[in-house]
CSV table of C-alpha atoms and ligand atoms in Angstrom, one decimal:
chain,number,residue,atom,x,y,z
A,1,UNK,CA,136.0,76.8,128.0
A,2,UNK,CA,134.0,79.4,125.9
A,3,UNK,CA,131.0,81.1,127.3
A,4,UNK,CA,127.7,80.7,125.3
A,5,UNK,CA,127.1,83.8,123.1
A,6,UNK,CA,124.7,86.2,124.6
A,7,UNK,CA,122.4,87.5,121.7
A,8,UNK,CA,119.8,90.0,122.7
A,9,UNK,CA,117.2,88.9,120.2
A,10,UNK,CA,117.4,85.2,121.2
A,11,UNK,CA,114.5,83.6,123.1
A,12,UNK,CA,115.3,80.4,124.7
A,13,UNK,CA,112.9,77.7,124.2
A,14,UNK,CA,110.9,78.0,127.5
A,15,UNK,CA,110.6,81.8,127.0
A,16,UNK,CA,109.5,81.5,123.4
A,17,UNK,CA,106.8,78.9,124.6
A,18,UNK,CA,105.5,81.2,127.3
A,19,UNK,CA,105.4,84.4,125.1
A,20,UNK,CA,103.9,82.4,122.2
A,21,UNK,CA,101.2,80.7,124.1
A,22,UNK,CA,100.3,84.1,125.8
A,23,UNK,CA,100.1,85.8,122.5
A,24,UNK,CA,97.9,83.0,121.1
A,25,UNK,CA,95.6,83.3,124.0
A,26,UNK,CA,95.4,87.0,123.5
A,27,UNK,CA,94.6,86.6,119.8
A,28,UNK,CA,91.7,84.0,120.5
A,29,UNK,CA,90.1,86.4,123.0
A,30,UNK,CA,90.6,89.4,120.5
A,31,UNK,CA,88.9,87.3,117.6
A,32,UNK,CA,86.1,86.3,120.0
A,33,UNK,CA,85.5,89.9,121.0
A,34,UNK,CA,85.4,91.4,117.4
A,35,UNK,CA,81.6,91.9,117.2
A,36,UNK,CA,81.7,93.6,120.5
A,37,UNK,CA,84.3,96.3,119.4
A,38,UNK,CA,83.9,99.4,117.4
A,39,UNK,CA,84.9,98.6,113.8
A,40,UNK,CA,87.3,101.4,114.1
A,41,UNK,CA,88.1,103.6,117.0
A,42,UNK,CA,87.4,107.3,116.5
A,43,UNK,CA,90.8,108.7,117.5
A,44,UNK,CA,92.9,111.6,116.1
A,45,UNK,CA,96.6,110.8,114.7
A,46,UNK,CA,97.6,113.1,117.7
A,47,UNK,CA,95.8,110.9,120.1
A,48,UNK,CA,97.2,107.7,118.6
A,49,UNK,CA,100.9,109.1,118.6
A,50,UNK,CA,100.5,110.0,122.4
A,51,UNK,CA,99.3,106.4,123.2
A,52,UNK,CA,102.3,104.9,121.3
A,53,UNK,CA,104.8,107.6,122.5
A,54,UNK,CA,105.7,108.2,119.0
A,55,UNK,CA,108.1,111.0,120.0
A,56,UNK,CA,110.3,108.4,122.0
A,57,UNK,CA,113.6,107.6,120.5
A,58,UNK,CA,115.3,104.3,119.9
A,59,UNK,CA,115.6,102.8,123.3
A,60,UNK,CA,119.2,102.1,124.2
A,61,UNK,CA,118.6,98.9,126.2
A,62,UNK,CA,116.1,96.2,125.4
A,63,UNK,CA,112.9,95.1,126.9
A,64,UNK,CA,111.7,91.7,127.9
A,65,UNK,CA,110.0,90.0,124.9
A,66,UNK,CA,106.7,89.2,126.6
A,67,UNK,CA,106.4,92.8,127.6
A,68,UNK,CA,106.9,94.0,124.2
A,69,UNK,CA,104.4,91.5,122.7
A,70,UNK,CA,101.8,92.4,125.1
A,71,UNK,CA,102.2,96.0,124.5
A,72,UNK,CA,102.1,95.5,120.9
A,73,UNK,CA,99.0,93.4,121.0
A,74,UNK,CA,97.1,96.1,123.0
A,75,UNK,CA,98.2,98.8,120.8
A,76,UNK,CA,97.2,97.1,117.7
A,77,UNK,CA,93.9,95.6,119.0
A,78,UNK,CA,92.5,98.6,120.5
A,79,UNK,CA,93.6,101.1,117.9
A,80,UNK,CA,93.0,99.4,114.5
A,81,UNK,CA,90.5,99.4,111.7
A,82,UNK,CA,89.3,95.8,112.3
A,83,UNK,CA,88.6,94.4,108.9
A,84,UNK,CA,87.8,91.1,110.5
A,85,UNK,CA,84.8,92.7,112.1
A,86,UNK,CA,81.4,91.3,111.0
A,87,UNK,CA,80.3,94.8,110.1
A,88,UNK,CA,83.3,95.8,108.1
A,89,UNK,CA,82.0,96.5,104.6
A,90,UNK,CA,84.6,98.8,103.3
A,91,UNK,CA,86.8,98.6,100.3
A,92,UNK,CA,87.8,95.1,99.4
A,93,UNK,CA,89.7,93.8,102.3
A,94,UNK,CA,88.8,90.5,103.5
A,95,UNK,CA,88.3,89.2,107.0
A,96,UNK,CA,91.5,87.1,107.5
A,97,UNK,CA,91.2,83.4,108.0
A,98,UNK,CA,92.6,82.3,111.4
A,99,UNK,CA,94.6,79.5,109.9
A,100,UNK,CA,96.4,82.0,107.8
A,101,UNK,CA,97.4,83.9,111.0
A,102,UNK,CA,99.0,80.7,112.1
A,103,UNK,CA,100.4,80.0,108.9
A,104,UNK,CA,102.4,83.4,108.7
A,105,UNK,CA,103.8,82.3,112.1
A,106,UNK,CA,104.9,78.9,110.7
A,107,UNK,CA,106.3,80.4,107.6
A,108,UNK,CA,108.3,82.9,109.6
A,109,UNK,CA,109.5,80.2,111.9
A,110,UNK,CA,111.0,78.1,109.0
A,111,UNK,CA,111.7,81.2,106.9
A,112,UNK,CA,112.3,79.6,103.5
A,113,UNK,CA,113.5,81.9,100.9
A,114,UNK,CA,111.2,81.2,98.0
A,115,UNK,CA,113.2,82.9,95.4
A,116,UNK,CA,115.0,79.6,94.6
A,117,UNK,CA,114.0,75.9,94.9
A,118,UNK,CA,117.3,75.2,96.5
A,119,UNK,CA,116.6,77.6,99.3
A,120,UNK,CA,113.1,76.4,99.8
A,121,UNK,CA,112.4,72.9,98.5
A,122,UNK,CA,109.1,72.1,100.2
A,123,UNK,CA,108.1,75.8,100.2
A,124,UNK,CA,108.6,76.1,96.5
A,125,UNK,CA,106.6,72.9,95.7
A,126,UNK,CA,103.7,74.1,98.2
A,127,UNK,CA,103.7,77.5,96.5
A,128,UNK,CA,103.3,75.7,93.1
A,129,UNK,CA,100.5,73.5,94.4
A,130,UNK,CA,98.6,76.5,95.9
A,131,UNK,CA,98.8,78.3,92.4
A,132,UNK,CA,97.6,75.3,90.5
A,133,UNK,CA,94.7,74.9,93.1
A,134,UNK,CA,93.7,78.5,92.5
A,135,UNK,CA,94.0,78.0,88.7
A,136,UNK,CA,91.7,74.9,89.2
A,137,UNK,CA,89.1,76.8,91.3
A,138,UNK,CA,88.8,79.5,88.6
A,139,UNK,CA,88.7,77.0,85.7
A,140,UNK,CA,92.0,78.5,84.4
A,141,UNK,CA,93.9,75.8,82.1
A,142,UNK,CA,96.1,73.3,83.8
A,143,UNK,CA,99.6,73.7,82.5
A,144,UNK,CA,99.6,77.4,83.1
A,145,UNK,CA,102.1,78.9,85.5
A,146,UNK,CA,102.1,81.6,88.1
A,147,UNK,CA,103.3,82.8,91.4
A,148,UNK,CA,102.4,84.7,94.5
A,149,UNK,CA,103.1,88.6,94.8
A,150,UNK,CA,102.1,91.2,97.2
A,151,UNK,CA,98.7,92.0,95.8
A,152,UNK,CA,96.5,92.8,93.0
A,153,UNK,CA,98.6,95.8,91.8
A,154,UNK,CA,101.7,93.7,91.5
A,155,UNK,CA,100.0,90.6,90.0
A,156,UNK,CA,98.5,93.0,87.2
A,157,UNK,CA,101.8,94.7,86.7
A,158,UNK,CA,103.5,91.0,86.2
A,159,UNK,CA,100.9,90.3,83.6
A,160,UNK,CA,101.4,93.6,82.0
A,161,UNK,CA,105.2,93.0,81.8
A,162,UNK,CA,104.7,89.4,80.5
A,163,UNK,CA,102.6,91.1,77.8
A,164,UNK,CA,105.1,93.6,76.9
A,165,UNK,CA,108.0,91.1,76.7
A,166,UNK,CA,105.7,88.7,74.6
A,167,UNK,CA,104.9,91.4,72.2
A,168,UNK,CA,108.5,93.1,71.8
A,169,UNK,CA,111.1,90.8,73.4
A,170,UNK,CA,113.9,93.4,72.6
A,171,UNK,CA,112.1,95.9,74.7
A,172,UNK,CA,113.9,94.3,77.7
A,173,UNK,CA,117.4,95.4,76.3
A,174,UNK,CA,116.4,98.4,74.2
A,175,UNK,CA,113.6,100.0,76.0
A,176,UNK,CA,110.6,101.4,74.4
A,177,UNK,CA,112.8,103.7,72.3
A,178,UNK,CA,114.3,100.7,70.6
A,179,UNK,CA,111.0,99.0,70.2
A,180,UNK,CA,110.2,100.6,66.8
A,181,UNK,CA,107.1,100.3,64.7
A,182,UNK,CA,104.4,102.5,66.3
A,183,UNK,CA,103.4,103.3,69.7
A,184,UNK,CA,102.4,100.6,72.1
A,185,UNK,CA,98.8,101.1,73.3
A,186,UNK,CA,96.9,99.4,76.2
A,187,UNK,CA,93.0,99.5,76.6
A,188,UNK,CA,90.9,99.3,79.5
A,189,UNK,CA,87.5,100.6,80.7
A,190,UNK,CA,87.1,103.9,82.7
A,191,UNK,CA,86.1,101.8,85.6
A,192,UNK,CA,89.5,99.9,85.6
A,193,UNK,CA,91.8,100.0,88.7
A,194,UNK,CA,94.6,102.5,88.9
A,195,UNK,CA,97.3,99.8,88.8
A,196,UNK,CA,97.2,100.4,85.0
A,197,UNK,CA,98.5,103.9,85.2
A,198,UNK,CA,101.3,102.7,87.6
A,199,UNK,CA,102.2,99.9,85.2
A,200,UNK,CA,102.1,102.0,82.0
A,201,UNK,CA,104.3,104.5,83.8
A,202,UNK,CA,106.7,102.1,85.4
A,203,UNK,CA,106.7,100.0,82.2
A,204,UNK,CA,108.0,103.0,80.2
A,205,UNK,CA,105.0,103.3,78.0
A,206,UNK,CA,103.6,106.4,79.8
A,207,UNK,CA,100.1,106.9,81.0
A,208,UNK,CA,99.0,108.4,77.6
A,209,UNK,CA,99.5,105.0,76.2
A,210,UNK,CA,96.4,104.0,77.9
A,211,UNK,CA,93.1,104.2,75.9
A,212,UNK,CA,90.3,104.6,78.4
A,213,UNK,CA,87.2,102.9,77.0
A,214,UNK,CA,83.8,104.3,78.1
A,215,UNK,CA,81.4,102.0,79.9
A,216,UNK,CA,77.7,101.3,79.4
A,217,UNK,CA,75.2,102.4,82.3
A,218,UNK,CA,75.8,99.0,83.9
A,219,UNK,CA,79.5,99.9,84.3
A,220,UNK,CA,80.8,97.3,81.9
A,221,UNK,CA,83.2,98.2,78.9
A,222,UNK,CA,81.5,99.2,75.7
A,223,UNK,CA,82.9,96.6,73.2
A,224,UNK,CA,81.9,98.9,70.3
A,225,UNK,CA,83.9,101.7,71.6
A,226,UNK,CA,86.8,99.3,72.1
A,227,UNK,CA,86.6,98.1,68.6
A,228,UNK,CA,86.6,101.7,67.3
A,229,UNK,CA,89.8,102.6,69.5
A,230,UNK,CA,91.6,99.3,68.2
A,231,UNK,CA,90.9,100.2,64.6
A,232,UNK,CA,91.9,103.8,64.9
A,233,UNK,CA,95.1,103.0,66.5
A,234,UNK,CA,95.9,100.3,63.8
A,235,UNK,CA,95.1,102.7,61.1
A,236,UNK,CA,97.4,105.2,62.8
A,237,UNK,CA,100.3,102.7,62.8
A,238,UNK,CA,100.1,102.3,66.8
A,239,UNK,CA,100.4,98.8,68.1
A,240,UNK,CA,97.7,97.4,70.4
A,241,UNK,CA,99.6,95.6,73.1
A,242,UNK,CA,97.0,94.5,75.5
A,243,UNK,CA,93.3,94.7,76.5
A,244,UNK,CA,92.4,94.7,80.2
A,245,UNK,CA,89.2,93.2,81.0
A,246,UNK,CA,88.0,93.6,84.6
A,247,UNK,CA,86.3,90.6,86.4
A,248,UNK,CA,84.6,92.5,89.1
A,249,UNK,CA,85.3,96.3,89.3
A,250,UNK,CA,86.1,97.9,92.5
A,251,UNK,CA,83.2,100.3,92.6
A,252,UNK,CA,80.3,98.0,91.6
A,253,UNK,CA,81.5,94.6,91.0
A,254,UNK,CA,80.8,94.8,87.3
A,255,UNK,CA,82.1,92.2,85.1
A,256,UNK,CA,83.2,93.2,81.7
A,257,UNK,CA,82.0,91.4,78.4
A,258,UNK,CA,85.0,89.2,78.6
A,259,UNK,CA,84.1,86.7,75.8
A,260,UNK,CA,83.8,89.7,73.4
A,261,UNK,CA,87.0,91.3,74.6
A,262,UNK,CA,88.7,88.0,74.2
A,263,UNK,CA,87.4,87.8,70.6
A,264,UNK,CA,88.7,91.4,69.9
A,265,UNK,CA,92.1,90.5,71.3
A,266,UNK,CA,92.3,87.7,68.9
A,267,UNK,CA,91.3,89.7,66.0
A,268,UNK,CA,93.8,92.5,66.6
A,269,UNK,CA,96.6,90.3,68.0
A,270,UNK,CA,96.5,91.9,71.4
A,271,UNK,CA,97.3,90.1,74.8
A,272,UNK,CA,94.1,89.6,76.8
A,273,UNK,CA,94.5,90.4,80.5
A,274,UNK,CA,92.0,89.9,83.0
A,275,UNK,CA,92.1,91.9,86.3
A,276,UNK,CA,90.2,89.5,88.5
A,277,UNK,CA,91.8,90.8,91.7
A,278,UNK,CA,88.6,90.8,93.4
A,279,UNK,CA,86.1,88.9,91.4
A,280,UNK,CA,87.8,86.2,89.5
A,281,UNK,CA,87.1,83.7,92.3
A,282,UNK,CA,83.3,84.2,91.8
A,283,UNK,CA,83.9,82.0,88.7
A,284,UNK,CA,83.7,79.0,91.0
A,285,UNK,CA,80.2,80.0,92.3
A,286,UNK,CA,77.1,78.9,90.5
A,287,UNK,CA,74.7,81.8,89.4
A,288,UNK,CA,77.4,84.5,88.9
A,289,UNK,CA,78.0,86.3,85.4
A,290,UNK,CA,78.6,83.8,82.8
A,291,UNK,CA,81.5,86.3,81.4
A,292,UNK,CA,83.5,84.8,84.2
A,293,UNK,CA,84.0,81.7,82.3
A,294,UNK,CA,86.0,83.6,79.6
A,295,UNK,CA,88.7,83.9,82.3
A,296,UNK,CA,89.9,80.6,81.0
A,297,UNK,CA,90.7,82.5,77.7
A,298,UNK,CA,93.0,85.2,79.3
A,299,UNK,CA,96.7,85.2,78.5
A,300,UNK,CA,97.2,86.5,81.9
A,301,UNK,CA,95.1,86.9,85.0
A,302,UNK,CA,95.4,88.6,88.6
A,303,UNK,CA,93.7,87.3,91.4
A,304,UNK,CA,94.0,88.4,95.1
A,305,UNK,CA,94.0,85.6,97.8
A,306,UNK,CA,93.8,88.6,100.4
A,307,UNK,CA,90.4,89.4,99.0
A,308,UNK,CA,88.1,86.6,98.3
A,309,UNK,CA,90.3,83.7,99.6
A,310,UNK,CA,90.4,85.4,103.0
A,311,UNK,CA,94.2,85.3,103.2
A,312,UNK,CA,95.7,87.7,105.7
A,313,UNK,CA,97.6,90.6,103.8
A,314,UNK,CA,99.5,90.2,101.6
A,315,UNK,CA,98.8,87.7,98.9
A,316,UNK,CA,98.3,88.4,95.3
A,317,UNK,CA,98.6,85.7,92.6
A,318,UNK,CA,99.3,86.0,88.9
A,319,UNK,CA,98.6,83.3,86.4
A,320,UNK,CA,99.9,83.2,82.8
A,321,UNK,CA,98.4,80.8,80.3
A,322,UNK,CA,101.6,80.0,78.3
A,323,UNK,CA,104.5,78.3,80.5
A,324,UNK,CA,107.7,80.3,79.8
A,325,UNK,CA,106.1,83.8,79.5
A,326,UNK,CA,107.1,84.8,83.0
A,327,UNK,CA,110.8,83.8,82.4
A,328,UNK,CA,110.8,85.5,79.2
A,329,UNK,CA,109.8,88.7,80.9
A,330,UNK,CA,111.9,88.4,84.0
A,331,UNK,CA,114.7,85.8,83.8
A,332,UNK,CA,118.2,87.0,83.3
A,333,UNK,CA,119.6,83.4,82.9
A,334,UNK,CA,118.6,81.9,79.6
A,335,UNK,CA,115.4,80.0,79.9
A,336,UNK,CA,117.1,76.8,78.7
A,337,UNK,CA,115.0,74.3,80.8
A,338,UNK,CA,111.6,73.0,80.1
A,339,UNK,CA,109.1,74.1,82.7
A,340,UNK,CA,107.6,70.8,83.3
A,341,UNK,CA,111.1,69.5,84.3
A,342,UNK,CA,113.4,70.5,87.0
A,343,UNK,CA,112.7,72.7,89.9
A,344,UNK,CA,111.0,76.1,89.7
A,345,UNK,CA,113.0,79.2,90.7
A,346,UNK,CA,110.5,81.8,91.4
A,347,UNK,CA,113.1,84.6,91.3
A,348,UNK,CA,113.3,83.9,87.5
A,349,UNK,CA,109.6,84.3,87.2
A,350,UNK,CA,108.9,87.7,88.7
A,351,UNK,CA,110.3,91.0,90.1
A,352,UNK,CA,111.4,89.9,93.4
A,353,UNK,CA,114.7,88.2,94.4
A,354,UNK,CA,114.3,87.2,98.1
A,355,UNK,CA,110.8,86.0,98.6
A,356,UNK,CA,108.8,85.3,101.6
A,357,UNK,CA,106.4,82.2,101.9
A,358,UNK,CA,103.1,84.0,101.1
A,359,UNK,CA,101.8,80.8,99.6
A,360,UNK,CA,101.5,78.8,102.9
A,361,UNK,CA,98.6,80.9,104.4
A,362,UNK,CA,96.8,80.5,101.1
A,363,UNK,CA,97.5,76.7,100.9
A,364,UNK,CA,96.5,76.1,104.4
A,365,UNK,CA,93.1,77.8,104.0
A,366,UNK,CA,92.5,76.1,100.6
A,367,UNK,CA,93.2,72.8,102.4
A,368,UNK,CA,91.0,73.5,105.5
A,369,UNK,CA,87.9,74.6,103.5
A,370,UNK,CA,88.4,72.7,100.2
A,371,UNK,CA,86.7,73.7,96.8
A,372,UNK,CA,83.2,73.0,98.5
A,373,UNK,CA,84.1,75.2,101.5
A,374,UNK,CA,85.1,78.2,99.2
A,375,UNK,CA,82.2,77.8,97.0
A,376,UNK,CA,79.9,77.8,100.0
A,377,UNK,CA,81.6,80.9,101.6
A,378,UNK,CA,81.8,83.0,98.4
A,379,UNK,CA,78.0,82.1,97.7
A,380,UNK,CA,77.1,83.2,101.1
A,381,UNK,CA,78.7,86.6,100.7
A,382,UNK,CA,77.0,87.0,97.3
A,383,UNK,CA,73.7,86.1,98.8
A,384,UNK,CA,74.2,88.3,101.8
A,385,UNK,CA,74.9,91.2,99.4
A,386,UNK,CA,71.8,90.5,97.3
A,387,UNK,CA,69.8,90.5,100.7
A,388,UNK,CA,71.2,93.8,101.6
A,389,UNK,CA,70.2,95.2,98.3
A,390,UNK,CA,66.6,94.0,98.8
A,391,UNK,CA,66.6,95.5,102.3
A,392,UNK,CA,67.9,98.9,101.0
A,393,UNK,CA,65.4,98.8,98.2
A,394,UNK,CA,62.7,98.3,100.8
A,395,UNK,CA,63.8,101.0,102.9
A,396,UNK,CA,61.8,104.3,102.4
A,397,UNK,CA,64.8,106.6,103.0
A,398,UNK,CA,67.5,104.7,101.0
A,399,UNK,CA,67.9,104.4,97.3
A,400,UNK,CA,69.5,101.2,96.1
A,401,UNK,CA,71.6,101.8,93.1
A,402,UNK,CA,73.8,98.8,92.1
A,403,UNK,CA,74.4,95.2,93.3
A,404,UNK,CA,77.1,93.2,91.6
A,405,UNK,CA,78.9,90.2,92.9
A,406,UNK,CA,79.2,91.1,96.6
A,407,UNK,CA,79.1,94.9,96.2
A,408,UNK,CA,76.2,97.2,96.8
A,409,UNK,CA,75.9,100.9,96.2
A,410,UNK,CA,73.1,102.9,97.7
A,411,UNK,CA,72.7,106.5,99.1
A,412,UNK,CA,70.3,108.1,101.7
A,413,UNK,CA,67.6,110.2,100.5
A,414,UNK,CA,65.7,112.0,103.1
A,415,UNK,CA,61.9,111.7,103.3
A,416,UNK,CA,60.2,114.3,101.4
A,417,UNK,CA,63.2,115.1,99.1
A,418,UNK,CA,62.6,114.3,95.3
A,419,UNK,CA,66.0,113.0,94.2
A,420,UNK,CA,65.3,114.2,90.7
A,421,UNK,CA,64.1,117.7,91.9
A,422,UNK,CA,66.1,120.9,91.1
A,423,UNK,CA,69.1,121.3,93.2
A,424,UNK,CA,68.7,117.9,94.9
A,425,UNK,CA,71.8,116.3,93.3
A,426,UNK,CA,74.4,118.6,94.8
A,427,UNK,CA,72.7,118.4,98.2
A,428,UNK,CA,72.5,114.6,98.0
A,429,UNK,CA,76.1,114.3,97.1
A,430,UNK,CA,77.0,116.5,100.2
A,431,UNK,CA,74.8,114.8,102.4
A,432,UNK,CA,76.1,111.4,101.6
A,433,UNK,CA,79.6,112.4,101.6
A,434,UNK,CA,79.0,113.7,105.3
A,435,UNK,CA,77.2,110.6,106.1
A,436,UNK,CA,80.0,108.3,105.0
A,437,UNK,CA,82.2,110.1,107.4
A,438,UNK,CA,79.6,109.7,110.2
A,439,UNK,CA,79.1,106.1,109.5
A,440,UNK,CA,82.8,105.4,109.6
A,441,UNK,CA,83.3,107.4,112.7
A,442,UNK,CA,80.5,105.8,114.6
A,443,UNK,CA,82.3,102.4,114.8
A,444,UNK,CA,79.0,100.6,114.3
A,445,UNK,CA,79.8,99.7,110.8
A,446,UNK,CA,82.3,100.6,108.1
A,447,UNK,CA,81.2,101.4,104.4
A,448,UNK,CA,83.3,103.1,101.7
A,449,UNK,CA,82.1,105.0,98.8
A,450,UNK,CA,81.7,105.0,95.1
A,451,UNK,CA,80.8,107.6,92.4
A,452,UNK,CA,78.4,106.2,89.8
A,453,UNK,CA,77.3,108.2,87.0
A,454,UNK,CA,78.3,111.3,88.7
A,455,UNK,CA,76.3,110.5,92.0
A,456,UNK,CA,78.2,110.1,95.4
A,457,UNK,CA,77.2,106.7,97.0
A,458,UNK,CA,77.8,104.7,99.8
A,459,UNK,CA,79.3,101.3,99.0
A,460,UNK,CA,79.2,98.1,101.0
A,461,UNK,CA,81.3,95.0,100.0
A,462,UNK,CA,81.2,91.6,101.7
A,463,UNK,CA,84.3,89.6,101.5
A,464,UNK,CA,83.8,88.6,105.1
A,465,UNK,CA,83.1,85.1,106.3
A,466,UNK,CA,82.1,86.5,109.7
A,467,UNK,CA,79.2,88.7,108.4
A,468,UNK,CA,75.7,87.2,108.8
A,469,UNK,CA,72.1,88.0,108.3
A,470,UNK,CA,71.9,90.1,111.5
A,471,UNK,CA,74.6,92.4,110.2
A,472,UNK,CA,73.1,92.8,106.9
A,473,UNK,CA,69.8,93.6,108.6
A,474,UNK,CA,71.4,96.1,110.8
A,475,UNK,CA,73.3,98.1,108.2
A,476,UNK,CA,70.3,100.0,106.5
A,477,UNK,CA,68.9,101.1,109.8
A,478,UNK,CA,72.4,102.4,110.9
A,479,UNK,CA,72.9,104.4,107.7
A,480,UNK,CA,69.3,105.7,107.9
A,481,UNK,CA,69.5,106.8,111.5
A,482,UNK,CA,72.8,108.6,111.0
A,483,UNK,CA,71.6,110.0,107.8
A,484,UNK,CA,68.6,111.7,109.5
A,485,UNK,CA,71.2,113.3,112.0
A,486,UNK,CA,73.3,114.6,109.2
A,487,UNK,CA,70.5,115.8,107.2
A,488,UNK,CA,69.1,117.7,110.2
A,489,UNK,CA,72.5,119.3,110.8
A,490,UNK,CA,73.1,120.4,107.3
A,491,UNK,CA,69.6,121.8,107.0
A,492,UNK,CA,69.9,123.5,110.3
A,493,UNK,CA,73.2,125.2,109.2
A,494,UNK,CA,71.9,126.1,105.6
A,495,UNK,CA,68.1,126.3,105.8
A,496,UNK,CA,67.5,127.2,102.2
A,497,UNK,CA,70.1,124.9,100.7
A,498,UNK,CA,67.7,122.1,99.8
B,501,LIG,C1,91.9,95.4,94.9
B,501,LIG,C2,92.1,95.5,93.4
B,501,LIG,C3,93.3,95.9,92.7
B,501,LIG,C4,94.5,96.2,93.5
B,501,LIG,O1,95.0,95.2,94.4
B,501,LIG,P1,95.8,95.3,95.6
B,501,LIG,O2,95.8,93.8,96.2
B,501,LIG,O3,95.2,96.3,96.5
B,501,LIG,O4,97.2,95.7,95.2
B,501,LIG,C5,93.4,95.9,91.3
B,501,LIG,N1,92.2,95.7,90.6
B,501,LIG,C6,91.0,95.4,91.3
B,501,LIG,C7,89.9,95.1,90.2
B,501,LIG,C8,90.8,95.2,92.5
B,501,LIG,O5,89.7,95.0,93.1
């Protein structure tokens, strides 16, 4: 008779049930406690390493799974930046939907490899449906194709590589050296996200292939400058490969003039890519910029479910209008099948081989909330952002600068200081930079920053279904109170400096 194998990572069903139930209870308490916690604890890296015991080596023997899970939950819940907190207004990181947390557990339990249909029959179908639902929500054409990737950077890069392969198919075998016929150029506004540099670099074009187009005072790409750049490149024998239009810039939520960009792309034979990592989903919401409708014209589009679909990290999504374009950029087996027939093999449509089931958490939340639920939540985020703008405008010590989609920028201007006065600009930049740090360390709320027309500003972004009117009402007061403190300290130490 053989002994049953003893595997140290195994968890017998009863032990799994107990550890899992305990963890779910702990998470439910954690979620309920979010508003009462600091948004981020004010601790140094040294203090955190001490709490973790970071110097400890790999343990020789194991520890009971329940104990390890309990430890990990405490370490993470008490020492993290809580982007699910109702007063987290930083960057563009969503409050994660609880169903997505459970979805990741389920995905890991079944563990489908969504690289190939055969390895993940139902998961591949669910991913396909989730991608089609996102296209539908955005008004992107049915019959387009797409897949989930790690985030906006990868989604944009996949679009970039699809454009590259469409323009110069032989680039995949010969490299850019062998592409011949003039240098490939890409165009984007100065407010575009840094993914483009990484893509131009990794894609072999080099960052000098990017034409950075100036923006108007409203942070939107200047189409006259874009036309001029396209014309001068064409005259010089260079090849306009793609134009990137941003649907919701990171700094201010500006939406580029996408209809005009689409028309210029048609005129110059360039691929029209939309970076909608943050803002594309606002296309589903009434009363948002009309240019979002031009998303439907894009050859490719990046959108981040881990932003405005409230998916837990990571989930980015790339959509491409013409089926077969992704295989043309990534497949190493001939694209002999029709994409409407036969199963989809995602490894042939993107850079990854083995692929986790990112789509499940997105699909679950889309089903839980439905289209109407998402339109409501995004609309509420935008409404709250506009309300914040009005409150900042009404505050005597705050200067409201921009409000776009669900992003606000503003700064603290101490009473009695004329922001247009001599020497005021430098002082206000220093003051607001110090204030940002003070707000973040306070744990009362978390904002990030933006630089708009050379001014250092605080920035609040609401992609958070837990934020409500009371949080928005509290923020200007928190900022002004801490602003007065910082101003007094700066003036105390340098009395003549303002
Ligand atoms: C967030 C964002 C990105 C990068 O997305 P990640 O998910 O962080 O990789 C790119 N472009 C825009 C406009 C973004 O808002």
